[in-house]
Amino acid sequence: MASEQQRGDEPSLPREEAVCPGCQGAGPLVLPCGHSLCEACLGLCEGELGQGGCTICYGRDLLDCVLKRLLDSLFQGQPRRARDGGVEDGDRELCPLHGERLTLYCVEDKEIVCVACQSEEHDDHECCPTEEAVHDCKSQAQQTERLVQQQFEKLHRFLRDEEAAVISALKEEEQEKTQGMRDRIDRTTDQINSLAEAIEVTVEAMDTGDDIAFLKNFKRTSERTQVTVQEPDEVTGALLDVAKHLGCLNYRVWERMQDFITYTPVTLDPNTANVCLSLSDDLTSLRYTEEEERLPDNPERFCYYECVLGSEGFNSGRHTWDVEVGVNSEWAVGVARETVSRKEWFPPSPERGLWTICYYGGEYRARTATATPLVLKRRPQEVRVQLDWDRGRVIFSDASDNTLIYKFQHKFTQRVFPYFSNTCKRHPLRISAGKVSVTAE
């Protein structure tokens, strides 16, 4: 129990408010928690709850605990509101409008929605499960990363080979220079040895002491001592040609890359490719396959035509690219309007946003409203597509001699993209690589 001294230190309430809430008696004391009790009630509380106990605080804590347990039991398994206005269900956030799980991903709007949102606001949009969207994005990123690494590994390998070639040429020159100096030293040594031998012969002849014998052998001795020693030439080119190995090294390597680096004026866009088309890793050829690839049905992808667009669109200027058709039996090439329909079938024509020619069933046709037949003198191996956006022209010709095949005339008002279609099971379509040239000014 609190001592009398401690109680005497506690302030009393004003007279008009000095009423104990427990027994309604006068003279209550103010407790540290802010509540007030008379001395008798305080003694009872301390006996039951311990020193400093307060029945008012204890009652409120008890009531809060009971209410919390009651609410937890009542709303068990129900979603709770999140801080941002949405609601949470365990580890998954719920839709703030409908309180349902966000289980769908709208490909067109690029946002997560619930089933109710799809039926109300995204009814005509392409949606897929969130898990599938995450998997597709991760797979695409991993595949792209792998291909990028492969391309850079090719560049690294080329540079390593070039480095090895330059170092090999440097070492070869070093060996040639070293061997040349050794040969020169050997020749000089031979001359010195010959001169020493002649001197030795002459000294021996002079030391005989018989003048008559010396005179008799003089001619032969003179002939033996005839040694011609040439003055050593000035040695030039003994040092390594450093400038040959280091001069414009980066440019010379870059110049040699012409045979290694290829350039194509058009790169295919895999996000537009029909599921029946398989694109090469460098995005320059397309092959038809009966086994549909597992690809997301994003808004850009074609559904009813086995086609793919180029990755870059044009809204000005002149652009040319060649397509290797070879012996492919079913193909179409040309340009397509940016807003051409991707999710429905329609007769291909300029009115629908396609300016193309095709080869099907052994016949060449321009894809007009009447499917104009084309008469060609020979079967082209490469078809050249020339787009003049400003003049509104799309010209098709045989790339071997530029013989005209067909020409469209149309006033373009929006971007157009290169268009490629292939339904031949045996042979791909391939965009021809352009010649890369390096010049210095």
Tab-separated table of C-alpha atoms in Angstrom:
chain	number	residue	atom	x	y	z
A	1	MET	CA	0.000	0.000	0.000
A	2	ALA	CA	1.203	3.534	-0.736
A	3	SER	CA	2.751	5.336	2.180
A	4	GLU	CA	1.105	8.256	3.835
A	5	GLN	CA	3.936	10.515	2.675
A	6	GLN	CA	3.415	9.528	-0.979
A	7	ARG	CA	-0.306	10.163	-0.746
A	8	GLY	CA	0.322	13.530	0.889
A	9	ASP	CA	2.422	14.545	-2.085
A	10	GLU	CA	-0.445	13.877	-4.544
A	11	PRO	CA	-2.544	16.999	-5.306
A	12	SER	CA	-6.214	17.130	-4.512
A	13	LEU	CA	-8.910	18.152	-6.961
A	14	PRO	CA	-10.696	21.496	-6.620
A	15	ARG	CA	-13.533	21.424	-4.126
A	16	GLU	CA	-16.271	21.671	-6.772
A	17	GLU	CA	-14.849	18.593	-8.549
A	18	ALA	CA	-13.598	16.680	-5.468
A	19	VAL	CA	-15.833	13.637	-5.808
A	20	CYS	CA	-14.529	10.050	-5.997
A	21	PRO	CA	-15.967	8.292	-9.084
A	22	GLY	CA	-15.962	5.012	-7.104
A	23	CYS	CA	-17.782	5.773	-3.860
A	24	GLN	CA	-18.846	9.366	-4.656
A	25	GLY	CA	-16.988	10.413	-1.495
A	26	ALA	CA	-15.189	13.710	-1.021
A	27	GLY	CA	-11.454	14.392	-1.125
A	28	PRO	CA	-10.193	12.147	-3.959
A	29	LEU	CA	-6.524	12.191	-4.991
A	30	VAL	CA	-5.181	12.596	-8.550
A	31	LEU	CA	-3.299	9.495	-9.761
A	32	PRO	CA	-0.329	9.538	-12.180
A	33	CYS	CA	-2.611	8.335	-14.991
A	34	GLY	CA	-4.803	11.440	-14.538
A	35	HIS	CA	-7.772	9.738	-12.906
A	36	SER	CA	-8.877	10.452	-9.309
A	37	LEU	CA	-9.853	8.125	-6.439
A	38	CYS	CA	-10.420	8.643	-2.746
A	39	GLU	CA	-8.044	7.116	-0.216
A	40	ALA	CA	-10.328	4.189	0.576
A	41	CYS	CA	-10.948	3.255	-3.096
A	42	LEU	CA	-7.264	3.670	-3.865
A	43	GLY	CA	-6.441	1.218	-1.086
A	44	LEU	CA	-8.850	-1.331	-2.507
A	45	CYS	CA	-7.376	-0.952	-6.014
A	46	GLU	CA	-3.837	-1.372	-4.792
A	47	GLY	CA	-4.865	-4.467	-2.893
A	48	GLU	CA	-6.403	-6.027	-6.020
A	49	LEU	CA	-4.246	-4.646	-8.833
A	50	GLY	CA	-0.994	-3.832	-7.086
A	51	GLN	CA	0.713	-0.520	-6.329
A	52	GLY	CA	-0.392	2.270	-8.675
A	53	GLY	CA	-3.448	0.330	-9.850
A	54	CYS	CA	-6.413	2.232	-11.265
A	55	THR	CA	-9.841	0.645	-11.739
A	56	ILE	CA	-10.748	3.102	-14.493
A	57	CYS	CA	-7.649	2.249	-16.580
A	58	TYR	CA	-8.049	-1.448	-15.864
A	59	GLY	CA	-11.672	-1.345	-16.939
A	60	ARG	CA	-10.880	0.443	-20.183
A	61	ASP	CA	-8.035	-1.954	-21.013
A	62	LEU	CA	-10.280	-4.885	-20.263
A	63	LEU	CA	-13.054	-3.437	-22.457
A	64	ASP	CA	-10.621	-2.727	-25.339
A	65	CYS	CA	-9.294	-6.269	-25.164
A	66	VAL	CA	-12.786	-7.753	-25.218
A	67	LEU	CA	-13.851	-5.528	-28.122
A	68	LYS	CA	-10.704	-6.342	-30.116
A	69	ARG	CA	-11.238	-10.078	-29.726
A	70	LEU	CA	-14.889	-9.687	-30.614
A	71	LEU	CA	-14.057	-7.696	-33.794
A	72	ASP	CA	-11.279	-10.106	-34.823
A	73	SER	CA	-13.691	-12.998	-34.456
A	74	LEU	CA	-16.437	-11.162	-36.300
A	75	PHE	CA	-14.302	-9.998	-39.282
A	76	GLN	CA	-11.948	-12.942	-39.513
A	77	GLY	CA	-10.922	-13.540	-43.161
A	78	GLN	CA	-12.418	-10.231	-44.352
A	79	PRO	CA	-10.280	-7.707	-46.319
A	80	ARG	CA	-8.914	-4.670	-44.496
A	81	ARG	CA	-8.404	-1.242	-45.932
A	82	ALA	CA	-4.918	-0.353	-47.094
A	83	ARG	CA	-3.174	2.944	-46.478
A	84	ASP	CA	-3.563	4.125	-50.070
A	85	GLY	CA	-7.333	3.684	-50.111
A	86	GLY	CA	-7.276	0.111	-51.429
A	87	VAL	CA	-7.772	-2.975	-49.362
A	88	GLU	CA	-5.488	-5.832	-48.450
A	89	ASP	CA	-6.131	-9.538	-48.287
A	90	GLY	CA	-3.174	-11.154	-46.640
A	91	ASP	CA	-0.180	-10.419	-48.847
A	92	ARG	CA	-2.265	-9.404	-51.878
A	93	GLU	CA	-3.726	-5.961	-52.454
A	94	LEU	CA	-7.373	-5.766	-53.446
A	95	CYS	CA	-9.203	-3.471	-55.813
A	96	PRO	CA	-10.095	-0.149	-54.092
A	97	LEU	CA	-13.340	0.075	-56.108
A	98	HIS	CA	-14.704	-3.450	-55.847
A	99	GLY	CA	-12.767	-5.026	-52.985
A	100	GLU	CA	-11.859	-8.012	-55.178
A	101	ARG	CA	-8.464	-9.523	-55.773
A	102	LEU	CA	-6.330	-7.872	-58.476
A	103	THR	CA	-5.761	-11.033	-60.507
A	104	LEU	CA	-5.685	-9.683	-64.080
A	105	TYR	CA	-3.253	-7.556	-66.075
A	106	CYS	CA	-4.620	-5.303	-68.827
A	107	VAL	CA	-2.102	-5.547	-71.661
A	108	GLU	CA	-3.451	-2.460	-73.434
A	109	ASP	CA	-3.581	-0.097	-70.423
A	110	LYS	CA	-0.648	-1.841	-68.679
A	111	GLU	CA	-2.304	-1.949	-65.254
A	112	ILE	CA	-3.509	-4.577	-62.764
A	113	VAL	CA	-7.298	-4.976	-62.508
A	114	CYS	CA	-9.870	-7.244	-60.920
A	115	VAL	CA	-12.594	-9.249	-62.661
A	116	ALA	CA	-15.192	-6.519	-62.035
A	117	CYS	CA	-12.878	-3.871	-63.514
A	118	GLN	CA	-12.426	-6.000	-66.619
A	119	SER	CA	-16.162	-6.303	-67.196
A	120	GLU	CA	-16.781	-2.593	-66.590
A	121	GLU	CA	-13.799	-0.622	-67.932
A	122	HIS	CA	-11.634	-3.144	-69.794
A	123	ASP	CA	-14.276	-5.253	-71.519
A	124	ASP	CA	-12.743	-4.830	-74.994
A	125	HIS	CA	-9.131	-4.945	-73.773
A	126	GLU	CA	-6.815	-7.922	-73.784
A	127	CYS	CA	-6.258	-9.146	-70.216
A	128	CYS	CA	-4.273	-12.052	-68.818
A	129	PRO	CA	-3.583	-13.448	-65.327
A	130	THR	CA	-1.007	-11.442	-63.397
A	131	GLU	CA	1.191	-14.518	-62.911
A	132	GLU	CA	1.235	-15.101	-66.665
A	133	ALA	CA	2.075	-11.450	-67.361
A	134	VAL	CA	4.961	-11.529	-64.885
A	135	HIS	CA	6.252	-14.807	-66.350
A	136	ASP	CA	6.051	-13.475	-69.918
A	137	CYS	CA	7.896	-10.269	-69.028
A	138	LYS	CA	10.614	-12.137	-67.158
A	139	SER	CA	11.001	-14.709	-69.949
A	140	GLN	CA	11.225	-12.018	-72.595
A	141	ALA	CA	13.787	-10.085	-70.557
A	142	GLN	CA	15.898	-13.200	-69.966
A	143	GLN	CA	15.765	-14.213	-73.624
A	144	THR	CA	16.706	-10.703	-74.762
A	145	GLU	CA	19.551	-10.559	-72.243
A	146	ARG	CA	20.871	-13.893	-73.519
A	147	LEU	CA	20.814	-12.726	-77.139
A	148	VAL	CA	22.497	-9.428	-76.258
A	149	GLN	CA	25.245	-11.336	-74.462
A	150	GLN	CA	25.714	-13.576	-77.493
A	151	GLN	CA	26.081	-10.597	-79.820
A	152	PHE	CA	28.607	-8.913	-77.548
A	153	GLU	CA	30.504	-12.185	-77.157
A	154	LYS	CA	30.917	-12.260	-80.947
A	155	LEU	CA	32.299	-8.730	-80.839
A	156	HIS	CA	34.603	-9.608	-77.968
A	157	ARG	CA	35.838	-12.688	-79.842
A	158	PHE	CA	36.541	-10.597	-82.952
A	159	LEU	CA	38.479	-8.030	-80.920
A	160	ARG	CA	40.434	-10.755	-79.131
A	161	ASP	CA	41.353	-12.284	-82.506
A	162	GLU	CA	42.426	-8.869	-83.810
A	163	GLU	CA	44.517	-8.276	-80.707
A	164	ALA	CA	46.179	-11.658	-81.115
A	165	ALA	CA	46.895	-10.913	-84.800
A	166	VAL	CA	48.547	-7.552	-84.017
A	167	ILE	CA	50.651	-9.031	-81.215
A	168	SER	CA	51.639	-11.956	-83.448
A	169	ALA	CA	52.775	-9.528	-86.180
A	170	LEU	CA	54.757	-7.568	-83.574
A	171	LYS	CA	56.521	-10.705	-82.315
A	172	GLU	CA	57.218	-11.860	-85.878
A	173	GLU	CA	58.899	-8.538	-86.686
A	174	GLU	CA	60.850	-8.763	-83.420
A	175	GLN	CA	62.167	-12.203	-84.410
A	176	GLU	CA	63.096	-10.981	-87.918
A	177	LYS	CA	64.992	-7.968	-86.531
A	178	THR	CA	66.756	-10.099	-83.934
A	179	GLN	CA	67.780	-12.724	-86.510
A	180	GLY	CA	69.071	-10.008	-88.856
A	181	MET	CA	71.289	-8.576	-86.136
A	182	ARG	CA	72.584	-12.052	-85.293
A	183	ASP	CA	73.468	-12.693	-88.947
A	184	ARG	CA	75.351	-9.377	-89.146
A	185	ILE	CA	77.283	-10.159	-85.969
A	186	ASP	CA	78.176	-13.620	-87.298
A	187	ARG	CA	79.568	-12.118	-90.540
A	188	THR	CA	81.657	-9.601	-88.653
A	189	THR	CA	82.989	-12.319	-86.359
A	190	ASP	CA	84.014	-14.429	-89.362
A	191	GLN	CA	85.930	-11.472	-90.831
A	192	ILE	CA	87.718	-10.875	-87.533
A	193	ASN	CA	88.699	-14.535	-87.300
A	194	SER	CA	90.073	-14.491	-90.872
A	195	LEU	CA	92.130	-11.376	-90.170
A	196	ALA	CA	93.554	-12.882	-86.977
A	197	GLU	CA	94.534	-16.025	-88.841
A	198	ALA	CA	96.376	-13.986	-91.508
A	199	ILE	CA	98.241	-12.056	-88.871
A	200	GLU	CA	99.270	-15.290	-87.171
A	201	VAL	CA	100.580	-16.732	-90.476
A	202	THR	CA	102.596	-13.600	-91.183
A	203	VAL	CA	104.153	-13.566	-87.722
A	204	GLU	CA	105.107	-17.234	-88.011
A	205	ALA	CA	106.828	-16.593	-91.378
A	206	MET	CA	108.794	-13.651	-90.008
A	207	ASP	CA	109.942	-15.573	-86.933
A	208	THR	CA	111.692	-18.385	-88.838
A	209	GLY	CA	115.104	-16.588	-88.702
A	210	ASP	CA	116.063	-17.803	-92.184
A	211	ASP	CA	115.963	-14.844	-94.516
A	212	ILE	CA	116.522	-16.957	-97.636
A	213	ALA	CA	113.606	-19.232	-96.735
A	214	PHE	CA	111.455	-16.199	-95.904
A	215	LEU	CA	112.105	-14.704	-99.334
A	216	LYS	CA	111.427	-17.999	-101.072
A	217	ASN	CA	108.029	-18.347	-99.322
A	218	PHE	CA	107.166	-14.657	-99.435
A	219	LYS	CA	104.844	-14.908	-102.427
A	220	ARG	CA	102.886	-17.808	-100.956
A	221	THR	CA	102.733	-16.115	-97.541
A	222	SER	CA	101.464	-12.895	-99.105
A	223	GLU	CA	98.702	-14.761	-100.902
A	224	ARG	CA	97.607	-16.451	-97.657
A	225	THR	CA	97.441	-13.138	-95.815
A	226	GLN	CA	95.362	-11.370	-98.422
A	227	VAL	CA	92.231	-10.699	-96.309
A	228	THR	CA	89.794	-8.003	-97.361
A	229	VAL	CA	87.849	-6.461	-94.498
A	230	GLN	CA	84.919	-4.294	-95.530
A	231	GLU	CA	83.866	-1.284	-93.628
A	232	PRO	CA	80.673	-2.102	-91.670
A	233	ASP	CA	77.540	-0.656	-93.209
A	234	GLU	CA	75.325	1.669	-91.235
A	235	VAL	CA	72.570	-0.466	-89.796
A	236	THR	CA	69.100	0.896	-90.670
A	237	GLY	CA	65.729	-0.572	-89.766
A	238	ALA	CA	67.100	-2.333	-86.744
A	239	LEU	CA	64.364	-0.951	-84.502
A	240	LEU	CA	60.787	-2.148	-84.484
A	241	ASP	CA	58.337	-0.268	-86.685
A	242	VAL	CA	56.191	0.926	-83.781
A	243	ALA	CA	54.068	3.196	-85.952
A	244	LYS	CA	53.052	0.247	-88.145
A	245	HIS	CA	51.577	-1.568	-85.163
A	246	LEU	CA	50.074	1.357	-83.242
A	247	GLY	CA	49.238	3.893	-85.918
A	248	CYS	CA	45.447	4.319	-86.314
A	249	LEU	CA	44.997	0.959	-84.622
A	250	ASN	CA	41.350	1.583	-83.718
A	251	TYR	CA	40.518	2.704	-87.257
A	252	ARG	CA	42.270	-0.248	-88.874
A	253	VAL	CA	40.403	-2.696	-86.631
A	254	TRP	CA	37.140	-0.887	-87.346
A	255	GLU	CA	37.900	-1.071	-91.068
A	256	ARG	CA	38.442	-4.821	-90.873
A	257	MET	CA	35.097	-5.165	-89.099
A	258	GLN	CA	33.392	-4.534	-92.445
A	259	ASP	CA	33.699	-8.247	-93.201
A	260	PHE	CA	32.363	-9.149	-89.744
A	261	ILE	CA	29.606	-6.603	-89.091
A	262	THR	CA	26.392	-6.817	-91.094
A	263	TYR	CA	23.752	-4.139	-91.449
A	264	THR	CA	20.112	-4.590	-92.365
A	265	PRO	CA	17.964	-1.530	-93.132
A	266	VAL	CA	14.967	-3.154	-91.418
A	267	THR	CA	14.777	-5.022	-88.115
A	268	LEU	CA	11.736	-7.188	-87.400
A	269	ASP	CA	9.581	-6.395	-84.362
A	270	PRO	CA	8.896	-9.637	-82.443
A	271	ASN	CA	6.064	-7.979	-80.499
A	272	THR	CA	4.023	-7.827	-83.722
A	273	ALA	CA	4.804	-11.339	-85.014
A	274	ASN	CA	2.003	-13.858	-85.393
A	275	VAL	CA	2.333	-16.905	-83.139
A	276	CYS	CA	2.953	-19.105	-86.195
A	277	LEU	CA	6.116	-17.214	-87.120
A	278	SER	CA	9.553	-17.914	-85.719
A	279	LEU	CA	12.045	-15.057	-85.993
A	280	SER	CA	15.802	-15.453	-86.124
A	281	ASP	CA	17.873	-14.275	-83.175
A	282	ASP	CA	19.169	-11.284	-85.130
A	283	LEU	CA	15.566	-10.367	-86.143
A	284	THR	CA	16.293	-10.432	-89.881
A	285	SER	CA	14.368	-13.526	-91.066
A	286	LEU	CA	10.992	-15.156	-90.443
A	287	ARG	CA	10.057	-18.799	-90.758
A	288	TYR	CA	6.556	-20.292	-90.751
A	289	THR	CA	5.881	-23.067	-88.249
A	290	GLU	CA	2.723	-25.067	-87.617
A	291	GLU	CA	3.516	-25.211	-83.905
A	292	GLU	CA	2.268	-21.983	-82.404
A	293	GLU	CA	4.714	-20.289	-80.088
A	294	ARG	CA	3.563	-19.337	-76.600
A	295	LEU	CA	3.436	-15.553	-76.877
A	296	PRO	CA	1.366	-12.885	-75.081
A	297	ASP	CA	-1.628	-11.655	-77.048
A	298	ASN	CA	-0.614	-8.003	-76.773
A	299	PRO	CA	-2.394	-5.321	-78.844
A	300	GLU	CA	0.475	-5.032	-81.346
A	301	ARG	CA	0.464	-8.720	-82.319
A	302	PHE	CA	-1.308	-9.957	-85.470
A	303	CYS	CA	-3.845	-12.731	-84.948
A	304	TYR	CA	-5.304	-13.662	-88.347
A	305	TYR	CA	-2.341	-13.051	-90.657
A	306	GLU	CA	1.023	-14.838	-90.455
A	307	CYS	CA	2.922	-11.582	-90.648
A	308	VAL	CA	5.288	-9.296	-88.774
A	309	LEU	CA	6.157	-5.601	-89.028
A	310	GLY	CA	9.454	-3.810	-88.998
A	311	SER	CA	10.481	-2.234	-85.720
A	312	GLU	CA	10.823	1.283	-87.161
A	313	GLY	CA	8.051	3.235	-88.833
A	314	PHE	CA	8.461	6.013	-91.397
A	315	ASN	CA	6.544	9.264	-91.791
A	316	SER	CA	8.911	11.040	-94.189
A	317	GLY	CA	11.754	10.467	-96.626
A	318	ARG	CA	12.814	7.629	-98.902
A	319	HIS	CA	13.572	4.141	-97.648
A	320	THR	CA	14.684	0.961	-99.445
A	321	TRP	CA	15.133	-2.651	-98.375
A	322	ASP	CA	15.566	-5.947	-100.219
A	323	VAL	CA	13.864	-9.203	-99.237
A	324	GLU	CA	15.309	-12.602	-100.160
A	325	VAL	CA	12.343	-14.674	-101.347
A	326	GLY	CA	14.306	-17.340	-103.249
A	327	VAL	CA	12.165	-20.440	-103.822
A	328	ASN	CA	9.684	-19.524	-101.088
A	329	SER	CA	6.231	-20.517	-102.340
A	330	GLU	CA	3.946	-18.286	-100.214
A	331	TRP	CA	4.967	-14.791	-99.225
A	332	ALA	CA	3.898	-11.160	-99.136
A	333	VAL	CA	5.938	-7.966	-98.648
A	334	GLY	CA	5.224	-4.264	-98.574
A	335	VAL	CA	4.231	-1.633	-96.016
A	336	ALA	CA	1.397	-1.348	-93.492
A	337	ARG	CA	-0.289	1.627	-91.889
A	338	GLU	CA	0.430	2.042	-88.192
A	339	THR	CA	-3.261	1.685	-87.303
A	340	VAL	CA	-3.840	-1.415	-89.432
A	341	SER	CA	-6.117	-3.893	-87.673
A	342	ARG	CA	-4.236	-6.591	-85.776
A	343	LYS	CA	-7.051	-8.670	-84.240
A	344	GLU	CA	-9.481	-9.313	-87.095
A	345	TRP	CA	-9.448	-10.758	-90.580
A	346	PHE	CA	-9.979	-8.439	-93.544
A	347	PRO	CA	-9.214	-8.479	-97.288
A	348	PRO	CA	-5.719	-6.932	-97.556
A	349	SER	CA	-5.792	-3.764	-99.639
A	350	PRO	CA	-4.669	-0.120	-99.518
A	351	GLU	CA	-8.149	0.815	-98.266
A	352	ARG	CA	-7.467	-1.294	-95.169
A	353	GLY	CA	-3.948	0.046	-94.687
A	354	LEU	CA	-1.801	-2.497	-96.584
A	355	TRP	CA	0.277	-1.818	-99.703
A	356	THR	CA	1.733	-5.219	-100.569
A	357	ILE	CA	2.394	-7.720	-103.314
A	358	CYS	CA	2.267	-11.482	-102.805
A	359	TYR	CA	3.124	-14.824	-104.339
A	360	TYR	CA	0.587	-17.609	-103.654
A	361	GLY	CA	-0.412	-20.668	-105.640
A	362	GLY	CA	2.263	-19.974	-108.232
A	363	GLU	CA	0.828	-16.521	-109.059
A	364	TYR	CA	2.037	-12.991	-108.345
A	365	ARG	CA	-0.592	-10.450	-107.325
A	366	ALA	CA	-0.800	-6.894	-106.081
A	367	ARG	CA	-3.052	-6.839	-103.035
A	368	THR	CA	-5.620	-4.364	-104.285
A	369	ALA	CA	-9.360	-4.485	-103.913
A	370	THR	CA	-9.455	-6.665	-107.045
A	371	ALA	CA	-6.238	-8.640	-106.330
A	372	THR	CA	-4.456	-7.417	-109.477
A	373	PRO	CA	-2.545	-10.243	-111.277
A	374	LEU	CA	1.115	-9.512	-112.100
A	375	VAL	CA	2.981	-10.900	-115.106
A	376	LEU	CA	6.726	-11.331	-114.502
A	377	LYS	CA	9.277	-12.468	-117.074
A	378	ARG	CA	11.221	-14.371	-114.469
A	379	ARG	CA	10.968	-15.356	-110.853
A	380	PRO	CA	12.853	-12.823	-108.692
A	381	GLN	CA	15.201	-14.104	-106.002
A	382	GLU	CA	15.136	-10.767	-104.202
A	383	VAL	CA	12.321	-8.245	-104.151
A	384	ARG	CA	13.218	-4.609	-103.584
A	385	VAL	CA	10.732	-2.430	-101.709
A	386	GLN	CA	11.114	1.327	-102.164
A	387	LEU	CA	9.027	3.689	-100.047
A	388	ASP	CA	8.816	7.378	-100.906
A	389	TRP	CA	6.561	8.647	-98.126
A	390	ASP	CA	6.566	12.287	-99.224
A	391	ARG	CA	5.514	11.478	-102.799
A	392	GLY	CA	3.176	8.711	-101.711
A	393	ARG	CA	4.820	5.861	-103.604
A	394	VAL	CA	5.517	2.204	-102.842
A	395	ILE	CA	7.531	0.606	-105.645
A	396	PHE	CA	8.366	-3.103	-105.990
A	397	SER	CA	11.123	-4.310	-108.308
A	398	ASP	CA	13.488	-7.210	-109.000
A	399	ALA	CA	16.588	-6.395	-106.949
A	400	SER	CA	18.922	-8.059	-109.479
A	401	ASP	CA	18.244	-5.532	-112.267
A	402	ASN	CA	15.668	-3.161	-110.719
A	403	THR	CA	12.959	-4.299	-113.158
A	404	LEU	CA	9.614	-2.817	-112.085
A	405	ILE	CA	7.081	-5.287	-110.660
A	406	TYR	CA	4.337	-2.964	-109.376
A	407	LYS	CA	3.798	0.545	-108.015
A	408	PHE	CA	1.231	1.882	-105.522
A	409	GLN	CA	0.318	5.552	-105.427
A	410	HIS	CA	-1.236	6.895	-102.219
A	411	LYS	CA	-1.068	10.066	-100.130
A	412	PHE	CA	0.168	8.925	-96.725
A	413	THR	CA	-1.059	10.737	-93.633
A	414	GLN	CA	0.458	8.590	-90.881
A	415	ARG	CA	3.421	6.356	-90.194
A	416	VAL	CA	3.850	3.157	-92.161
A	417	PHE	CA	5.916	0.099	-91.251
A	418	PRO	CA	7.661	-2.544	-93.385
A	419	TYR	CA	5.407	-5.601	-93.715
A	420	PHE	CA	6.421	-9.253	-94.154
A	421	SER	CA	4.296	-12.401	-94.400
A	422	ASN	CA	5.361	-16.028	-94.825
A	423	THR	CA	3.267	-19.214	-94.910
A	424	CYS	CA	5.812	-21.424	-96.681
A	425	LYS	CA	6.757	-24.365	-94.453
A	426	ARG	CA	10.130	-25.014	-96.065
A	427	HIS	CA	11.814	-21.701	-96.702
A	428	PRO	CA	12.129	-18.477	-94.678
A	429	LEU	CA	11.980	-14.866	-95.794
A	430	ARG	CA	15.149	-12.928	-95.088
A	431	ILE	CA	15.955	-9.218	-95.149
A	432	SER	CA	19.107	-8.749	-97.222
A	433	ALA	CA	22.111	-7.290	-95.443
A	434	GLY	CA	23.541	-4.056	-96.792
A	435	LYS	CA	27.220	-3.445	-97.487
A	436	VAL	CA	29.051	-1.625	-94.704
A	437	SER	CA	31.785	0.793	-95.735
A	438	VAL	CA	34.252	2.802	-93.626
A	439	THR	CA	35.693	6.027	-94.987
A	440	ALA	CA	38.065	8.617	-93.548
A	441	GLU	CA	37.996	12.329	-94.353
